[in-house]
Amino acid sequence: MNGSPVFTALLADPTASLDSLLAAAGARHPVVFETVRLADMEIDVLQIEDMAAYVDRLAASSDNDHPLSLPFWAKLWPASLPMAVLLAKMRPAPASLLEVGAGVGLCGLAAAMRGVRTVITDIEPEAALFIKAAILKNGLADRATAQVTDFTVDRLGQRFETVAASEALYLPHTHAGLLDFLDAHLEDTPNAQVLLSCDDSRRPDAFMSLAKPRFSIGRMETSRTDEDGVERRSAIYRLRKSA
């Protein structure tokens, strides 16, 4: 988890301006808002302007004392797009949503654009800073918040009608902690659900086997063609608490 006292202070300050957030983010690397079009909405998402150049600089500065740590949170993963579309089109929209391991926060932002009370979380303070900037840029401060959260240990003290996460299952040693976190933050109501998306090539069988005693599990496949003409197949899993 890489952060700075400046990030921590800005995340805790409800009066922090968009300019101050962008200045803090831009002090590390150039950043730019990119517009993502989903269904009938447009969402401005903060991105590292030249990710390849930034990774090259990280690699050049790494050594045995400072191992290379790649900013996976900053990538807009393909599996997050169908999840965001689902949340944008969901009718009726959930009353509340928690996004876990959000990265740049696209899914939570899409829900907030529909008027959903949304908490968008990531373990990386810099990711939460990017999310908070996007919340302000999109005019969502009245219904969305960004928060640093480690789902393996933290508890937020509230429950949500929907909990969503994209590509959160790639580290097997976090599965048990994630499952407990989902259970602790999902409402005990008939409509409450967990939505998990991942690339179709990554079968999350180990996590789903762990979840089966607590949740009923459904699966749907999605397919989209990206801007390079490549077909991207993803799976979205819907989990509901077992009776």
mmCIF file of C-alpha atoms in Angstrom, residues 36-222:
data_model
loop_
_atom_site.group_PDB
_atom_site.id
_atom_site.type_symbol
_atom_site.label_atom_id
_atom_site.label_comp_id
_atom_site.label_asym_id
_atom_site.label_seq_id
_atom_site.Cartn_x
_atom_site.Cartn_y
_atom_site.Cartn_z
ATOM 1 C CA VAL A 36 -15.923 6.418 -20.631
ATOM 2 C CA ARG A 37 -19.255 5.998 -22.426
ATOM 3 C CA LEU A 38 -21.640 3.454 -20.928
ATOM 4 C CA ALA A 39 -25.237 2.931 -21.983
ATOM 5 C CA ASP A 40 -26.689 6.461 -21.980
ATOM 6 C CA MET A 41 -24.097 8.043 -19.679
ATOM 7 C CA GLU A 42 -20.615 9.522 -19.900
ATOM 8 C CA ILE A 43 -18.233 9.216 -16.949
ATOM 9 C CA ASP A 44 -14.951 11.090 -16.567
ATOM 10 C CA VAL A 45 -12.343 8.786 -15.031
ATOM 11 C CA LEU A 46 -8.935 10.002 -13.870
ATOM 12 C CA GLN A 47 -6.042 8.120 -15.484
ATOM 13 C CA ILE A 48 -2.247 8.193 -15.509
ATOM 14 C CA GLU A 49 -1.619 9.972 -18.802
ATOM 15 C CA ASP A 50 1.158 7.725 -20.132
ATOM 16 C CA MET A 51 1.029 4.452 -18.233
ATOM 17 C CA ALA A 52 3.803 2.809 -20.295
ATOM 18 C CA ALA A 53 6.231 5.644 -19.591
ATOM 19 C CA TYR A 54 5.340 5.606 -15.893
ATOM 20 C CA VAL A 55 5.952 1.863 -15.631
ATOM 21 C CA ASP A 56 9.295 2.313 -17.420
ATOM 22 C CA ARG A 57 10.313 4.931 -14.830
ATOM 23 C CA LEU A 58 9.281 2.617 -12.000
ATOM 24 C CA ALA A 59 11.305 -0.230 -13.486
ATOM 25 C CA ALA A 60 14.368 1.979 -13.929
ATOM 26 C CA SER A 61 14.256 3.124 -10.291
ATOM 27 C CA SER A 62 13.689 -0.327 -8.765
ATOM 28 C CA ASP A 63 16.410 -2.411 -7.130
ATOM 29 C CA ASN A 64 16.812 -5.020 -4.409
ATOM 30 C CA ASP A 65 15.965 -2.471 -1.720
ATOM 31 C CA HIS A 66 13.079 -0.978 -3.728
ATOM 32 C CA PRO A 67 11.364 -3.821 -5.622
ATOM 33 C CA LEU A 68 9.131 -2.999 -8.565
ATOM 34 C CA SER A 69 5.507 -2.434 -7.529
ATOM 35 C CA LEU A 70 3.224 -1.990 -10.520
ATOM 36 C CA PRO A 71 0.138 0.266 -10.256
ATOM 37 C CA PHE A 72 -2.422 -2.380 -11.217
ATOM 38 C CA TRP A 73 -5.130 -0.249 -9.585
ATOM 39 C CA ALA A 74 -4.673 2.424 -12.267
ATOM 40 C CA LYS A 75 -5.618 0.168 -15.190
ATOM 41 C CA LEU A 76 -9.195 0.183 -16.437
ATOM 42 C CA TRP A 77 -9.638 -3.594 -16.543
ATOM 43 C CA PRO A 78 -11.912 -4.976 -19.306
ATOM 44 C CA ALA A 79 -14.094 -6.878 -16.815
ATOM 45 C CA SER A 80 -15.056 -3.622 -15.101
ATOM 46 C CA LEU A 81 -16.839 -2.345 -18.215
ATOM 47 C CA PRO A 82 -19.672 -4.926 -18.388
ATOM 48 C CA MET A 83 -20.100 -4.598 -14.620
ATOM 49 C CA ALA A 84 -20.429 -0.822 -14.963
ATOM 50 C CA VAL A 85 -22.942 -1.249 -17.796
ATOM 51 C CA LEU A 86 -24.966 -3.646 -15.653
ATOM 52 C CA LEU A 87 -25.045 -1.161 -12.779
ATOM 53 C CA ALA A 88 -25.932 1.687 -15.143
ATOM 54 C CA LYS A 89 -28.899 -0.254 -16.553
ATOM 55 C CA MET A 90 -30.106 -1.965 -13.370
ATOM 56 C CA ARG A 91 -33.792 -1.327 -12.702
ATOM 57 C CA PRO A 92 -34.721 -0.703 -10.045
ATOM 58 C CA ALA A 93 -31.365 0.687 -8.983
ATOM 59 C CA PRO A 94 -30.164 -0.476 -5.558
ATOM 60 C CA ALA A 95 -30.567 1.986 -2.702
ATOM 61 C CA SER A 96 -26.888 1.631 -1.758
ATOM 62 C CA LEU A 97 -23.717 0.174 -3.247
ATOM 63 C CA LEU A 98 -20.214 -0.587 -2.005
ATOM 64 C CA GLU A 99 -17.445 -1.082 -4.566
ATOM 65 C CA VAL A 100 -14.476 -3.118 -3.324
ATOM 66 C CA GLY A 101 -10.984 -3.028 -4.838
ATOM 67 C CA ALA A 102 -12.283 -0.303 -7.111
ATOM 68 C CA GLY A 103 -9.083 0.874 -8.811
ATOM 69 C CA VAL A 104 -10.198 4.016 -10.660
ATOM 70 C CA GLY A 105 -13.782 3.438 -9.493
ATOM 71 C CA LEU A 106 -15.706 3.085 -12.749
ATOM 72 C CA CYS A 107 -18.394 0.738 -11.397
ATOM 73 C CA GLY A 108 -19.135 2.805 -8.317
ATOM 74 C CA LEU A 109 -19.200 5.986 -10.395
ATOM 75 C CA ALA A 110 -21.716 4.395 -12.775
ATOM 76 C CA ALA A 111 -23.993 3.500 -9.859
ATOM 77 C CA ALA A 112 -23.682 6.991 -8.392
ATOM 78 C CA MET A 113 -24.629 8.480 -11.770
ATOM 79 C CA ARG A 114 -27.932 6.618 -11.346
ATOM 80 C CA GLY A 115 -28.475 8.267 -7.963
ATOM 81 C CA VAL A 116 -27.311 5.341 -5.833
ATOM 82 C CA ARG A 117 -25.687 6.106 -2.465
ATOM 83 C CA THR A 118 -22.224 4.750 -3.118
ATOM 84 C CA VAL A 119 -19.012 4.091 -1.185
ATOM 85 C CA ILE A 120 -16.048 3.362 -3.469
ATOM 86 C CA THR A 121 -13.007 1.732 -1.861
ATOM 87 C CA ASP A 122 -9.504 0.557 -2.653
ATOM 88 C CA ILE A 123 -6.529 -0.483 -0.559
ATOM 89 C CA GLU A 124 -4.272 2.075 -2.289
ATOM 90 C CA PRO A 125 -4.532 5.680 -1.033
ATOM 91 C CA GLU A 126 -3.552 6.958 -4.474
ATOM 92 C CA ALA A 127 -6.430 5.030 -6.033
ATOM 93 C CA ALA A 128 -8.844 6.546 -3.508
ATOM 94 C CA LEU A 129 -7.452 9.991 -4.391
ATOM 95 C CA PHE A 130 -8.128 9.349 -8.106
ATOM 96 C CA ILE A 131 -11.651 8.191 -7.238
ATOM 97 C CA LYS A 132 -12.360 11.245 -5.096
ATOM 98 C CA ALA A 133 -11.216 13.482 -7.964
ATOM 99 C CA ALA A 134 -13.561 11.664 -10.353
ATOM 100 C CA ILE A 135 -16.429 12.004 -7.876
ATOM 101 C CA LEU A 136 -15.957 15.786 -7.862
ATOM 102 C CA LYS A 137 -15.389 15.989 -11.625
ATOM 103 C CA ASN A 138 -18.667 14.164 -12.296
ATOM 104 C CA GLY A 139 -20.643 16.180 -9.736
ATOM 105 C CA LEU A 140 -21.369 13.194 -7.482
ATOM 106 C CA ALA A 141 -20.186 14.492 -4.110
ATOM 107 C CA ASP A 142 -23.746 14.429 -2.730
ATOM 108 C CA ARG A 143 -24.035 10.656 -3.115
ATOM 109 C CA ALA A 144 -20.564 9.095 -3.448
ATOM 110 C CA THR A 145 -17.489 8.893 -1.244
ATOM 111 C CA ALA A 146 -14.006 7.420 -1.684
ATOM 112 C CA GLN A 147 -12.311 5.514 1.095
ATOM 113 C CA VAL A 148 -9.116 3.526 1.701
ATOM 114 C CA THR A 149 -10.144 0.018 2.739
ATOM 115 C CA ASP A 150 -8.280 -3.263 3.132
ATOM 116 C CA PHE A 151 -11.038 -5.827 2.778
ATOM 117 C CA THR A 152 -8.963 -8.506 4.494
ATOM 118 C CA VAL A 153 -9.037 -6.653 7.831
ATOM 119 C CA ASP A 154 -11.244 -3.553 7.740
ATOM 120 C CA ARG A 155 -14.937 -3.164 8.579
ATOM 121 C CA LEU A 156 -16.975 -0.097 7.611
ATOM 122 C CA GLY A 157 -19.767 -0.400 10.164
ATOM 123 C CA GLN A 158 -22.567 -0.330 7.588
ATOM 124 C CA ARG A 159 -24.308 -2.663 5.163
ATOM 125 C CA PHE A 160 -25.271 -2.209 1.515
ATOM 126 C CA GLU A 161 -27.935 -3.545 -0.829
ATOM 127 C CA THR A 162 -25.278 -4.296 -3.460
ATOM 128 C CA VAL A 163 -21.562 -4.986 -3.080
ATOM 129 C CA ALA A 164 -19.574 -5.024 -6.331
ATOM 130 C CA ALA A 165 -16.002 -5.848 -7.305
ATOM 131 C CA SER A 166 -14.142 -6.345 -10.574
ATOM 132 C CA GLU A 167 -11.043 -8.545 -10.823
ATOM 133 C CA ALA A 168 -10.845 -8.925 -7.047
ATOM 134 C CA LEU A 169 -10.243 -12.688 -7.029
ATOM 135 C CA TYR A 170 -6.740 -12.948 -8.499
ATOM 136 C CA LEU A 171 -4.967 -13.397 -5.117
ATOM 137 C CA PRO A 172 -6.048 -16.702 -3.553
ATOM 138 C CA HIS A 173 -4.657 -15.814 -0.120
ATOM 139 C CA THR A 174 -7.227 -12.974 0.142
ATOM 140 C CA HIS A 175 -10.286 -15.128 -0.657
ATOM 141 C CA ALA A 176 -11.253 -15.957 2.920
ATOM 142 C CA GLY A 177 -10.893 -12.329 4.015
ATOM 143 C CA LEU A 178 -12.908 -11.090 1.051
ATOM 144 C CA LEU A 179 -15.686 -13.581 1.722
ATOM 145 C CA ASP A 180 -15.940 -12.470 5.349
ATOM 146 C CA PHE A 181 -15.959 -8.823 4.227
ATOM 147 C CA LEU A 182 -18.785 -9.436 1.761
ATOM 148 C CA ASP A 183 -20.815 -11.262 4.383
ATOM 149 C CA ALA A 184 -20.264 -8.454 6.900
ATOM 150 C CA HIS A 185 -21.317 -5.651 4.530
ATOM 151 C CA LEU A 186 -24.235 -7.131 2.584
ATOM 152 C CA GLU A 187 -27.723 -6.381 3.870
ATOM 153 C CA ASP A 188 -29.904 -9.231 5.122
ATOM 154 C CA THR A 189 -32.708 -8.398 2.674
ATOM 155 C CA PRO A 190 -34.210 -10.320 -0.271
ATOM 156 C CA ASN A 191 -32.797 -7.936 -2.899
ATOM 157 C CA ALA A 192 -29.272 -7.812 -1.463
ATOM 158 C CA GLN A 193 -26.598 -9.130 -3.817
ATOM 159 C CA VAL A 194 -22.878 -9.357 -4.447
ATOM 160 C CA LEU A 195 -21.708 -8.818 -8.038
ATOM 161 C CA LEU A 196 -18.229 -10.044 -8.999
ATOM 162 C CA SER A 197 -16.772 -9.743 -12.500
ATOM 163 C CA CYS A 198 -13.634 -11.239 -13.976
ATOM 164 C CA ASP A 199 -12.087 -12.035 -17.322
ATOM 165 C CA ASP A 200 -13.626 -15.244 -18.649
ATOM 166 C CA SER A 201 -10.181 -16.860 -18.860
ATOM 167 C CA ARG A 202 -9.802 -16.632 -15.076
ATOM 168 C CA ARG A 203 -12.156 -19.165 -13.552
ATOM 169 C CA PRO A 204 -12.675 -18.266 -9.875
ATOM 170 C CA ASP A 205 -13.563 -21.831 -8.893
ATOM 171 C CA ALA A 206 -11.609 -21.784 -5.612
ATOM 172 C CA PHE A 207 -13.409 -18.671 -4.355
ATOM 173 C CA MET A 208 -16.831 -19.884 -5.463
ATOM 174 C CA SER A 209 -16.309 -23.208 -3.695
ATOM 175 C CA LEU A 210 -15.479 -21.269 -0.543
ATOM 176 C CA ALA A 211 -18.585 -19.098 -0.966
ATOM 177 C CA LYS A 212 -21.114 -21.870 -1.661
ATOM 178 C CA PRO A 213 -21.934 -22.677 1.991
ATOM 179 C CA ARG A 214 -22.964 -19.048 2.560
ATOM 180 C CA PHE A 215 -24.284 -17.867 -0.817
ATOM 181 C CA SER A 216 -26.322 -19.038 -3.760
ATOM 182 C CA ILE A 217 -24.356 -18.296 -6.926
ATOM 183 C CA GLY A 218 -25.413 -17.417 -10.464
ATOM 184 C CA ARG A 219 -23.201 -16.726 -13.481
ATOM 185 C CA MET A 220 -23.692 -14.834 -16.717
ATOM 186 C CA GLU A 221 -21.305 -14.298 -19.602
ATOM 187 C CA THR A 222 -20.739 -11.034 -21.419
#
